[in-house]
Amino acid sequence: MAEVLVLVDHVEGEIKKTTYELLTAARALGEPSAVVVGAAGTAGKLADGLSAHGAEKIYVAEHDSTDHLTPEVTVLESLIGSASPAAVLISASADGKEVAGRLAVRTNSGLLGDVVGVSADGVSHSVFGGAYTAEAKSNTEHPVITVRPGSIDIEENAGAGAQESVEVPAANSPQATVTSREPITGGDRPELTEATVVVSGGRGVGSADDFSVVEGLADALGAAVGASRAAVDSGYYPPQFQVGQTGKTVSPQLYIALGISGAIQHRAGMQTSKTIIAVNKDDEAPIFEIADYGIVGDLFTVAPQLQEHVAAR
Ligand code: FAD
């Protein structure tokens, strides 16, 4: 059976949940091989989780080079040459999209972006800002596929996890040097694209101070906090928490939208959430078209009530 390369998404020795989703998706296409690119000692911390989720092989590319902005590209390029995989699966995160685009150009591969389903017959992916789901197939060998975090249900299925060291090819005339990497986190809250529950606030929240209402409900639920672009542009919440077409794409089990109208550009980043609850004082707000549960009311009344009920459970 052909190998399917899965680029491992990790931060400081912790595997991101999206990697397990990629390993699950890979099984529809062949035998999953995880590719770990990171500093020395990274693979040792990740190997158990990777094999428990189906990695038959783990390619280990550990390096201390600061000449590479995206060493993942050269490592995957070289593995495509040696392993001739059926496909390469990468998380559709901001970093993952960059790696995928560069890799597809360098290897002349088809690129299937923002995929929400993978099968032997092809992929389904989200297009036109999430307004449509399209079925697609690549005409090239080893297509590069980016998978939207949260869109695949993780299955545990042990793999052999045999480790194999691979070289990180030297950067070709590096024009830039990496001086440091600072992961963006939400403090003690879960990372936005990884969270099972996301509570987002929009312009309806009205001020940066009042975002404490959004944070309060999020903390009661153990959720990440998100924001609409209008909330970000108004300075209510930092830009790294923006959800939508020009922000992050999330697909949690539960998404709660507080004071968000539901513009197409916001929906593009959250409408594949499994359950959507919207709180809006306008009963004609478009967010209600995609909400599983809608509450017409003032968020400053409803959110604290929800918080109280959650805390009491
Ligand atoms: P509004 O549309 O102003 O809605 C506020 C809502 O709050 C209203 O429905 C109102 O009824 C409700 N409300 C007010 N007070 C209360 C209250 N007390 N209680 C309950 N409800 C209340 N937007 C994104 O979000 N993410 C993106 O990534 C993004 N990318 C974009 C890219 C482009 C190229 C463009 C053109 C736009 C993009 N936008 C994006 C902007 C998008 O079009 C909308 O302007 C934005 O999503 C609106 O944010 P909002 O719903 O918070 O604000």
Coordinates of C-alpha atoms and ligand atoms in Angstrom, one line a residue, residues 201-204 227-231 242-247 259-263 265-266 279-282 285 297-300, ligand 1:
G201 CA -17.6 38.1 20.4
G202 CA -18.5 40.6 17.7
R203 CA -19.1 44.3 17.4
G204 CA -22.2 43.8 19.5
A227 CA -13.6 37.5 17.7
S228 CA -15.2 38.8 14.5
R229 CA -13.1 41.1 12.4
A230 CA -15.3 44.1 13.4
A231 CA -14.5 43.4 17.0
Q242 CA -10.0 36.7 14.6
V243 CA -12.2 34.0 13.1
G244 CA -13.1 34.1 9.5
Q245 CA -11.9 34.4 5.9
T246 CA -9.0 36.6 6.8
G247 CA -8.6 35.2 10.3
G259 CA -23.2 39.8 19.1
I260 CA -22.0 38.6 15.7
S261 CA -24.2 39.3 12.6
G262 CA -23.0 36.4 10.6
A263 CA -21.4 38.0 7.5
Q265 CA -16.5 36.3 5.7
H266 CA -17.1 35.4 9.4
V279 CA -27.0 35.1 20.6
N280 CA -28.2 38.3 18.9
K281 CA -30.8 40.9 19.7
D282 CA -31.8 41.2 16.0
A285 CA -29.4 38.5 11.9
G297 CA -31.7 38.6 23.2
D298 CA -29.2 40.9 24.7
L299 CA -25.8 39.1 25.1
F300 CA -25.2 41.0 28.3
Ligands
FAD1 P1 -21.8 43.6 12.8 O1 -22.0 43.1 11.5 O2 -21.8 45.0 13.1 O3 -22.8 42.8 13.8 C1 -22.9 43.1 15.1 C2 -24.1 42.3 15.6 O4 -24.3 42.4 17.0 C3 -25.5 42.7 15.0 O5 -26.1 41.6 14.4 C4 -26.3 43.2 16.2 O6 -27.7 42.9 16.1 C5 -25.6 42.5 17.3 N1 -25.7 43.1 18.6 C6 -25.4 44.4 18.9 N2 -25.6 44.6 20.3 C7 -26.0 43.4 20.8 C8 -26.3 42.9 22.1 N3 -26.2 43.8 23.2 N4 -26.6 41.7 22.3 C9 -26.8 40.8 21.2 N5 -26.5 41.2 20.0 C10 -26.1 42.5 19.7 N6 -15.2 39.4 9.3 C11 -14.9 38.4 10.2 O7 -15.5 38.2 11.2 N7 -13.8 37.6 9.9 C12 -13.0 37.8 8.8 O8 -12.0 37.0 8.7 C13 -13.4 38.7 7.9 N8 -12.7 38.9 6.7 C14 -13.1 39.8 5.8 C15 -12.5 39.9 4.6 C16 -12.9 40.8 3.6 C17 -12.2 40.9 2.3 C18 -14.0 41.7 3.9 C19 -14.5 42.6 2.9 C20 -14.7 41.6 5.1 C21 -14.2 40.7 6.1 N9 -14.9 40.6 7.3 C22 -14.5 39.6 8.2 C23 -15.9 41.6 7.8 C24 -17.3 41.1 7.6 O9 -17.8 41.5 6.3 C25 -18.2 41.8 8.7 O10 -18.1 43.2 8.6 C26 -17.9 41.4 10.1 O11 -17.8 40.0 10.2 C27 -18.9 42.0 11.0 O12 -18.6 41.7 12.3 P2 -19.7 41.6 13.4 O13 -20.7 40.6 13.1 O14 -19.1 41.5 14.8 O15 -20.4 43.1 13.4

